[in-house]
Tab-separated table of C-alpha atoms in Angstrom:
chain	number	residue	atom	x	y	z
A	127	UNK	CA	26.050	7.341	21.699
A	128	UNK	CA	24.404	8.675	25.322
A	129	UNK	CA	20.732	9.466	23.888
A	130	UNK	CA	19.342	12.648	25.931
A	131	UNK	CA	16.178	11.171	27.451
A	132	UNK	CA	14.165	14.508	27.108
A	133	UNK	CA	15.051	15.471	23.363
A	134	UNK	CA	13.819	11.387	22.963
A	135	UNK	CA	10.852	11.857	24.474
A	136	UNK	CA	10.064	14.872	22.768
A	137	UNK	CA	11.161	13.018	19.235
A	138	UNK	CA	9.015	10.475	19.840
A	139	UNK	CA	6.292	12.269	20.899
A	140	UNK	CA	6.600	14.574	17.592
A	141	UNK	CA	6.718	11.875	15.546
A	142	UNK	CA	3.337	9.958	16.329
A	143	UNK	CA	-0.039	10.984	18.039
A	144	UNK	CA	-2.624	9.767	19.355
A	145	UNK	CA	-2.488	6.121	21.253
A	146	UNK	CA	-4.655	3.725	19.988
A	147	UNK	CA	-5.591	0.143	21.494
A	148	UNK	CA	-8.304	-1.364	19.312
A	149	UNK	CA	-9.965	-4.365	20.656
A	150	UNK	CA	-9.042	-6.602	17.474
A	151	UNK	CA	-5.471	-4.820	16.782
A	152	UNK	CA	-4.571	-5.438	13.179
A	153	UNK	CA	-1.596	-3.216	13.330
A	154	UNK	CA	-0.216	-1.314	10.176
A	155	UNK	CA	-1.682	-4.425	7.781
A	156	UNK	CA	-5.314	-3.235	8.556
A	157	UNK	CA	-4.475	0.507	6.925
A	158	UNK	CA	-3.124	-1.167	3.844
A	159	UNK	CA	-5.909	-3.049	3.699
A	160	UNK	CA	-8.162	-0.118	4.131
A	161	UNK	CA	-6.498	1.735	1.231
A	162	UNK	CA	-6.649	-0.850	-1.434
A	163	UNK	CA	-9.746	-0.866	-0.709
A	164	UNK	CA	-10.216	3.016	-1.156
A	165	UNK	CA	-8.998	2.562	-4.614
A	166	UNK	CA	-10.597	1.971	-8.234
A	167	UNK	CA	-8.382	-0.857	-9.102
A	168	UNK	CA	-6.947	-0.383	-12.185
A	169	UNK	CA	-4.357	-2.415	-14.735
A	170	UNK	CA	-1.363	0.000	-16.989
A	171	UNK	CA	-2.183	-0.363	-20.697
A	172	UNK	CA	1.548	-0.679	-21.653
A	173	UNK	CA	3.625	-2.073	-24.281
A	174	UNK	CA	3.742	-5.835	-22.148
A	175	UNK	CA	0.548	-6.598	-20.482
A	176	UNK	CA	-2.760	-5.337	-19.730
A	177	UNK	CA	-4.688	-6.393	-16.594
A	178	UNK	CA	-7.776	-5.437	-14.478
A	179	UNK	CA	-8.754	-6.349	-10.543
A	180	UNK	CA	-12.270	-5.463	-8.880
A	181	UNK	CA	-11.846	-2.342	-6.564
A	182	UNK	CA	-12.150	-4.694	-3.506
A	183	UNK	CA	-9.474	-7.369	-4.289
A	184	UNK	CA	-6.695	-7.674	-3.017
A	185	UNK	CA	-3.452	-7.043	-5.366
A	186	UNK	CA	-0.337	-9.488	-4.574
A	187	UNK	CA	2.628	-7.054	-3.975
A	188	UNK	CA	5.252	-7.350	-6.894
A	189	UNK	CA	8.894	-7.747	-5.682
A	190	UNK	CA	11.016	-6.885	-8.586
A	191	UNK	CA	13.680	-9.011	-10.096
A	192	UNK	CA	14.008	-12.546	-9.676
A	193	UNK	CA	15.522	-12.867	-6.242
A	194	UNK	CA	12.508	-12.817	-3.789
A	195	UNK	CA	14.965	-11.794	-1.231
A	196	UNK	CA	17.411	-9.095	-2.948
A	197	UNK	CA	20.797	-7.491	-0.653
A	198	UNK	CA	19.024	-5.229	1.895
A	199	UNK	CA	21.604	-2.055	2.374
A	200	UNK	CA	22.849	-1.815	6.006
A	201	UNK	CA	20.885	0.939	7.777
A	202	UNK	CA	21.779	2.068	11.520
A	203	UNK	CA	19.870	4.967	13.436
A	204	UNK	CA	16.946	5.000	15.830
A	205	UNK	CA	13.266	4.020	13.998
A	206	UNK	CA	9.760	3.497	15.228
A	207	UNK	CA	7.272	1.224	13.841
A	208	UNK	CA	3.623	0.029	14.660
A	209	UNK	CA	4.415	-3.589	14.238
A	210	UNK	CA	3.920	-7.364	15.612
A	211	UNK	CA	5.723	-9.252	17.990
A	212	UNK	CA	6.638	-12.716	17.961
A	213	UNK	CA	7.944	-14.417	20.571
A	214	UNK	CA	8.693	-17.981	20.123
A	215	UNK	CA	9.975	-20.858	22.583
A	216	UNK	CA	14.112	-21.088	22.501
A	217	UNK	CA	13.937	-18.225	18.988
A	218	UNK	CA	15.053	-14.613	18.563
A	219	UNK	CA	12.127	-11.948	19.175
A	220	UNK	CA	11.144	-10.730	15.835
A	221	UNK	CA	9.034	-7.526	15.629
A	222	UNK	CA	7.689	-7.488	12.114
A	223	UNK	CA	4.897	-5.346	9.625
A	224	UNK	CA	2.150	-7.946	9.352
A	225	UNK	CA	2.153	-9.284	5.930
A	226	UNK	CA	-1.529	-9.868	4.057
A	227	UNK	CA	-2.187	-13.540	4.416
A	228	UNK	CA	-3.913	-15.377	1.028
A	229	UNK	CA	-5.967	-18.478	3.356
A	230	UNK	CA	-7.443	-15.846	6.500
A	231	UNK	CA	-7.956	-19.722	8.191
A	232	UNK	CA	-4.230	-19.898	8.430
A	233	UNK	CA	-3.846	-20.019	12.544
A	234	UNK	CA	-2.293	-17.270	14.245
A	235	UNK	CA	-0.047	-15.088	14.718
A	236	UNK	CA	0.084	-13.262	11.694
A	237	UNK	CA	2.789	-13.794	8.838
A	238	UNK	CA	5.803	-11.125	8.623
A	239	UNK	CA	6.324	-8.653	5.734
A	240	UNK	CA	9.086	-7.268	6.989
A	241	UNK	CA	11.196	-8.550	10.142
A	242	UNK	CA	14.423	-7.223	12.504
A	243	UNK	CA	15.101	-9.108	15.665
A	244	UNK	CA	14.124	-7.316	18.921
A	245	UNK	CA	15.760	-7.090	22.232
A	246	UNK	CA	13.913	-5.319	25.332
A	247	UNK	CA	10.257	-5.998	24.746
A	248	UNK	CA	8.484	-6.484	27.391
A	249	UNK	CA	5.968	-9.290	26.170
A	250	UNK	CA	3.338	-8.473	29.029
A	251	UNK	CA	2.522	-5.532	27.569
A	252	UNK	CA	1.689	-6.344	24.365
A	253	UNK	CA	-1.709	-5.088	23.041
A	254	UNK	CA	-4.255	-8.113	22.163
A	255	UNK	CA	-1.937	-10.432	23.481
A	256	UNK	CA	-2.016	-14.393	22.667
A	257	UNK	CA	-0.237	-17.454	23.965
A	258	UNK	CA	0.057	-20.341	21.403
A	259	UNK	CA	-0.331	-23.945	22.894
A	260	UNK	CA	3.016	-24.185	21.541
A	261	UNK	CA	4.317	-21.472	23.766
A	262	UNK	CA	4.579	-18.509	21.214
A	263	UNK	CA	3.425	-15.387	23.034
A	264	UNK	CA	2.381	-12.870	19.995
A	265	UNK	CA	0.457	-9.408	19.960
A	266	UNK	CA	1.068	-5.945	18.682
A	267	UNK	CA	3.049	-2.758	19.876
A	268	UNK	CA	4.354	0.377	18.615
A	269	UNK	CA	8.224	0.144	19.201
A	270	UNK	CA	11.229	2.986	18.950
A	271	UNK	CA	14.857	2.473	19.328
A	272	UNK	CA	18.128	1.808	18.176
A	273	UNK	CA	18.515	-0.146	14.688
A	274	UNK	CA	21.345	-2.379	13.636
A	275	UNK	CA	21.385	-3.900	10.474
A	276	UNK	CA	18.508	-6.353	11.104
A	277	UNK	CA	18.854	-5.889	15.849
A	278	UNK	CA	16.300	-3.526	16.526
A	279	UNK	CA	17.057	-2.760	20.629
A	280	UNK	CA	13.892	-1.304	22.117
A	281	UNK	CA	14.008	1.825	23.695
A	282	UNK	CA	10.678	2.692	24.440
A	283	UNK	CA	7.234	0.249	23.985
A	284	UNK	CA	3.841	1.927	23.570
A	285	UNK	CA	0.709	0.956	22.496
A	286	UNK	CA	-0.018	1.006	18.778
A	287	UNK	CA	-0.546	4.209	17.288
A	288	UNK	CA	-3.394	5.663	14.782
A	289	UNK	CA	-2.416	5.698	10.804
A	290	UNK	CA	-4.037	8.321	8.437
A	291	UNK	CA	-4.664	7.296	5.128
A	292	UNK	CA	-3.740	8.709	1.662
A	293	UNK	CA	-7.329	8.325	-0.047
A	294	UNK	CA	-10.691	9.703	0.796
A	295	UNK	CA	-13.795	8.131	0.354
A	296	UNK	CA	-13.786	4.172	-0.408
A	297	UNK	CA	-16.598	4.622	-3.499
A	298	UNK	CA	-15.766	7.828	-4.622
A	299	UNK	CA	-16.355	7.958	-9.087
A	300	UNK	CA	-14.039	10.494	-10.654
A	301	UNK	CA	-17.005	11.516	-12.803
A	302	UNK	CA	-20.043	12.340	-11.876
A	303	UNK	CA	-22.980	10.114	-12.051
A	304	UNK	CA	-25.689	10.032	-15.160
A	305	UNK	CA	-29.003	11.482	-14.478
A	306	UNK	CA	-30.414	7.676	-13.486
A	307	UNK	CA	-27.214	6.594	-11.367
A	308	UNK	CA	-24.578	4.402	-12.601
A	309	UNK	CA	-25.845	1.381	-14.536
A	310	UNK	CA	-26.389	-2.327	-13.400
A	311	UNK	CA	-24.237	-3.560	-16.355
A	312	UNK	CA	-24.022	-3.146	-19.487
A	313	UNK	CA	-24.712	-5.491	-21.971
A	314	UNK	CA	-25.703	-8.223	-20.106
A	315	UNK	CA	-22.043	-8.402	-18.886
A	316	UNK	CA	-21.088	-8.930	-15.512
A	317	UNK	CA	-18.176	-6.349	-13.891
A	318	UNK	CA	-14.955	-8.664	-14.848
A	319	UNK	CA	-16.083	-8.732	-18.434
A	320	UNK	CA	-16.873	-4.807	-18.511
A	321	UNK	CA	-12.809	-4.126	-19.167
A	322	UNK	CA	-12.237	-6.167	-22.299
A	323	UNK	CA	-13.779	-4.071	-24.446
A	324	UNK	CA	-11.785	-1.537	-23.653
A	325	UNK	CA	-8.574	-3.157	-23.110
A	326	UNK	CA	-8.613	-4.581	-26.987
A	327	UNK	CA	-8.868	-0.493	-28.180
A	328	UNK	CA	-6.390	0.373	-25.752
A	329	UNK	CA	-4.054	-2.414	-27.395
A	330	UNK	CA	-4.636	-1.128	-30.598
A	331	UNK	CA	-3.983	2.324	-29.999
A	332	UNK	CA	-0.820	2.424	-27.790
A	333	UNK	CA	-0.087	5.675	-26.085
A	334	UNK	CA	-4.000	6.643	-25.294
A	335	UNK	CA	-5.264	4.691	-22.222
A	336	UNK	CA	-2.766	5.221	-18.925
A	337	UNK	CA	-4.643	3.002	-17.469
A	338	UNK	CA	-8.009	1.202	-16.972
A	339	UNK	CA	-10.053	-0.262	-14.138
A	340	UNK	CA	-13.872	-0.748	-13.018
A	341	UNK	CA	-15.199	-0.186	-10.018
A	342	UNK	CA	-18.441	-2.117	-8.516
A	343	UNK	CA	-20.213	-1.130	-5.672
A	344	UNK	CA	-21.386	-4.119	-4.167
A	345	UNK	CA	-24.236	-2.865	-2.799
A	346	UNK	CA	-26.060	-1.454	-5.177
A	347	UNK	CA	-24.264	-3.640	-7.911
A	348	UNK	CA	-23.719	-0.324	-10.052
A	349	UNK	CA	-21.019	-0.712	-12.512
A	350	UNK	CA	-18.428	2.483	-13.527
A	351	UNK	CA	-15.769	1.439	-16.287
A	352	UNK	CA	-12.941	4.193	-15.889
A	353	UNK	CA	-10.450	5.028	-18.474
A	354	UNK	CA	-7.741	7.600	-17.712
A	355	UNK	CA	-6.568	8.774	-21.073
A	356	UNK	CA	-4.149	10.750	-22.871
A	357	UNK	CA	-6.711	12.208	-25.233
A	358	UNK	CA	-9.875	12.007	-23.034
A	359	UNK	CA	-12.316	13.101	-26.532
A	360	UNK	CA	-10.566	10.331	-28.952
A	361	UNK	CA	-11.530	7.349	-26.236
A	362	UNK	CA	-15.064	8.988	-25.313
A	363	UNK	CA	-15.335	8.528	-29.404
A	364	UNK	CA	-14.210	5.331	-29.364
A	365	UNK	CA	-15.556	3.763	-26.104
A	366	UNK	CA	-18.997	5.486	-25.421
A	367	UNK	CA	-20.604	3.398	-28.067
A	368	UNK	CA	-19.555	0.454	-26.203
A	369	UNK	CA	-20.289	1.537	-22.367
A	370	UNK	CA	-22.935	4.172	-22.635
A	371	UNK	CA	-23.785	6.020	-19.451
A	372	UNK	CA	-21.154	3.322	-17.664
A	373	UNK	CA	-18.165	4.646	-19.043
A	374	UNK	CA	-15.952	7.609	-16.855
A	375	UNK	CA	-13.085	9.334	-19.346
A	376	UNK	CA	-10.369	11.624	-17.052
A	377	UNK	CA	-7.226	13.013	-18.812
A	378	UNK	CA	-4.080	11.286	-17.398
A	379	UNK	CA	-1.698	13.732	-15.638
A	380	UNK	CA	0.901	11.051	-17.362
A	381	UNK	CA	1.848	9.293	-20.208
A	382	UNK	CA	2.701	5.909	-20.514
A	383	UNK	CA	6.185	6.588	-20.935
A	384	UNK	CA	6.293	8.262	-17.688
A	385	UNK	CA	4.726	5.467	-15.988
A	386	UNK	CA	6.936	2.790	-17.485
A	387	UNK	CA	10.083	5.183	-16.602
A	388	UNK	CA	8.503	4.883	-12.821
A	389	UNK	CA	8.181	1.244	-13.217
A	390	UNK	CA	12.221	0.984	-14.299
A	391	UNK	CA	12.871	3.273	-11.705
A	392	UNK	CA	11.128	1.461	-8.890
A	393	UNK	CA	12.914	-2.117	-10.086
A	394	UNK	CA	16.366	-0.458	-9.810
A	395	UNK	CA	15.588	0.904	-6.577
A	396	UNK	CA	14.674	-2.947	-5.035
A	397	UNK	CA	17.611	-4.699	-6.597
A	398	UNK	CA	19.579	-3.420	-3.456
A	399	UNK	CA	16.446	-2.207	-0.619
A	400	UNK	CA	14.197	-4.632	0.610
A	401	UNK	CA	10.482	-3.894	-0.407
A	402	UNK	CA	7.548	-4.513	-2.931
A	403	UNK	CA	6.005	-2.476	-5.148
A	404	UNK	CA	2.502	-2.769	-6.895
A	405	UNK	CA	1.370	-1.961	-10.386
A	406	UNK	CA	-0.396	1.075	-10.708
A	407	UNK	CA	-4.231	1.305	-9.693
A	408	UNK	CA	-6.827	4.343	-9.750
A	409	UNK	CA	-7.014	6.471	-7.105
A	410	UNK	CA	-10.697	8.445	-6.608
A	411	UNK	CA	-9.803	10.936	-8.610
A	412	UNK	CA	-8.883	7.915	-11.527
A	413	UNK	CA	-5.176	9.115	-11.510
A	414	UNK	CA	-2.728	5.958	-11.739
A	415	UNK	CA	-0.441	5.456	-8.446
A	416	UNK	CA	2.390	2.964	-7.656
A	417	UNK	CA	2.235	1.554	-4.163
A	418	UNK	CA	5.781	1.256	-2.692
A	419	UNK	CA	6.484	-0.685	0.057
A	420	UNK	CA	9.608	-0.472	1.832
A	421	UNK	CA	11.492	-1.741	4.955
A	422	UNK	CA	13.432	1.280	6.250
A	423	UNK	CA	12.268	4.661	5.275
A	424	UNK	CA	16.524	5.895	3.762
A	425	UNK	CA	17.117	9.298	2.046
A	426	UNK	CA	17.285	7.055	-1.271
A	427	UNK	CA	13.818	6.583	-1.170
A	428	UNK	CA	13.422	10.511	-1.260
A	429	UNK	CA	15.638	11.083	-4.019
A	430	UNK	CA	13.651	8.168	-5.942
A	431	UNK	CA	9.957	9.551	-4.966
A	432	UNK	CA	11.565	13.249	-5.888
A	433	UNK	CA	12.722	12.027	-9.649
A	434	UNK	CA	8.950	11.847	-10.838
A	435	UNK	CA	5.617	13.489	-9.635
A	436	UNK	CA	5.082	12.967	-5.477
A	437	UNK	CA	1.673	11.769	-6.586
A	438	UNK	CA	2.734	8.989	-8.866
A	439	UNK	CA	4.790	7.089	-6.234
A	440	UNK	CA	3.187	6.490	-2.321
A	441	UNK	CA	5.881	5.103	-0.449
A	442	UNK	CA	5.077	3.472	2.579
A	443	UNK	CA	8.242	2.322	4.921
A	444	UNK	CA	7.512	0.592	7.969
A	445	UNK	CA	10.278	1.682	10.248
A	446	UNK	CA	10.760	5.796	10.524
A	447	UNK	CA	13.166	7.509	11.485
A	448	UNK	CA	13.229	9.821	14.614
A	449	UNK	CA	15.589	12.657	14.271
A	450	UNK	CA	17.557	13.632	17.533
C-alpha cells in the first residue's frame, strides 16, 4: 500500500508531541521506572499468597504461564515506539523497549524487553549514541513505520519523544497525616516488619483486605502502613490497636473476587500476546492496579481493559498504532 506522505506526517505528528533529547536518554524504561516509583507498593491478600515490597523497589514483571516465551499473534500495520537500537557487527538491527536490568554494572547497551528487527535506521542519528569496542553501535530513537510480524521497516526516525505518566505525586498518603506527622515506626519495628501484623488478620479474615502495602519515605524515615479494605470500620477495629497513628484504612473500589477475576483474565490474555503483567500495587490514592505490559498495542487489549474497571488494569504497549 502507497502511504500518502502528508496524511503520515500529520498521523505522526498527532500521535506524539513534543521532541525530547535528554542528555542521559533512558528511553521508555526510565518512565516505568518513574511510576513504580510513584506507587505505594502493595501485595493482594488473596486466597494463595500474600506479599509486600517497599514503595521504592523494584517489582520483577510476572509473565504468566510457564512458557517464558508464549505464541505472539501476528500483527501487521504501521506503529511508533520510543525505543533502543542495537546494531551489532554481521546481526539483524533490533529496535527494542529497554528492559529493567537486576546488576545496573552489567555493561552497555541496555537489555531488550521487547524486540522486532529494523530495516532503515539511520545509526548516525541516534540520540546518546555509543560504539562498543566490539563494534556494536547502540543509542535511542523514536521510530514509525511499517510492521511485519517481528520486521519493523522504518519510515520515519526522530528523536525520542516525552512520556506522561499515570500517577501524581511520588509520596503522596491516601490519608491524611496525624496531628504530629506520620510516625518513625512503630513498635520498635523497622518498615519490612510493619506488614505482618496485618497480613496474619488479613489471612484470617478472607474477603476484607484488597490489598496491603507500606510506604517509607526515606527521608524523613516516616512509616504509613496502608490497608485498602472491604469494610474500612471492621479493619480500623482490628488493626488500629496494632499501628496507632501509622495505620491508613481506604475502602476498596473492589473485592477480591474482582481482582482475582482480573488476574485470570490477564493470564488468558498472555497465553497467546507477548507481555508481562505485575501483581497489583497501591496507587496514591491506595486503590490496587495491575500493570500490563504489552508488545503491540491490538484491539484485544481494549476489549480485555473494557471487561473490568479502566482503573484496575494500566496497559502499557510499546509499539502504537498510527491510524491513516
Amino acid at each position: 500500500m502507497t502511504l500518502d506522505e502528508r496524511a503520515f506526517s500529520q498521523a505522526l505528528h498527532d500521535a506524539v508531541r513534543d521532541p525530547l533529547v535528554p542528555p542521559a536518554m533512558a528511553a521508555r524504561v526510565v518512565a516505568g521506572h518513574r511510576r513504580r516509583r510513584r506507587m505505594l507498593a502493595g501485595a493482594t491478600v488473596g486466597a494463595t499468597a500474600a506479599a509486600a515490597f517497599a514503595a521504592v523497589l523494584a517489582v520483577p514483571a510476572l509473565r504468566a504461564g510457564d512458557d517464558p516465551t508464549p505464541p505472539a499473534a501476528a500483527v501487521s500495520g504501521t506503529y511508533w515506539a520510543n525505543g533502543v537500537v542495537i546494531a551489532k557487527p554481521g546481526m539483524p538491527v533490533l529496535f527494542c523497549r529497554p528492559g529493567y536490568r537486576v546488576v545496573p554494572a552489567d555493561p552497555p547497551p541496555p537489555a531488550c524487553d521487547f524486540s522486532v528487527t529494523a530495516t532503515g535506521v539511520d545509526l548516525d542519528r541516534l540520540a546518546s549514541r555509543d560504539v562498543e569496542p566490539d563494534g556494536t553501535v547502540w543509542g535511542y530513537a523514536w521510530l514509525a513505520g511499517r510492521l511485519d510480524g517481528d520486521a519493523f521497516e522504518v519510515l520515519r526516525q526522530d528523536a525520542p519523544r516525552r512520556e506522561g505518566s499515570l500517577f501524581g505525586d511520588a509520596y503522596s498518603a491516601p490519608c491524611a497525616a496525624p496531628p504530629g506527622g506520620w510516625p518513625v515506626h512503630v513498635k520498635e519495628e523497622g518498615p519490612t516488619q510493619l506488614i505482618d501484623h496485618a497480613k496474619a488478620w488479613a489471612a484470617a479474615h478472607p474477603g476484607e483486605v484488597v490489598q496491603l502495602a507500606y510506604r517509607d519515605a526515606r527521608g524523613e524515615r516516616q512509616v504509613i502502613v496502608a490497608v485498602t479494605a472491604v469494610h474500612p470500620q471492621v479493619v480500623e477495629d482490628a488493626l488500629r490497636p496494632v499501628y496507632g497513628e501509622a495505620l491508613c484504612v481506604v475502602p476498596s473500589r473492589y473485592s477480591v473476587a474482582e481482582l482475582d477475576a482480573a488476574r485470570a483474565d490477564l493470564r488468558a490474555y498472555l497465553a497467546t500476546h507477548e507481555g508481562t503483567f505485575e501483581e497489583p500495587k497501591l496507587t496514591s490514592d491506595a486503590q490496587p492496579v495491575f500493570e500490563l505490559h504489552v508488545k503491540v498495542r491490538v484491539p484485544e487489549l481494549h476489549e480485555l481493559v473494557t471487561r473490568h474497571d479502566p482503573r484496575l488494569i494500566d496497559a502499557d504497549a510499546w509499539l502504537e498504532p498510527i491510524s491513516l
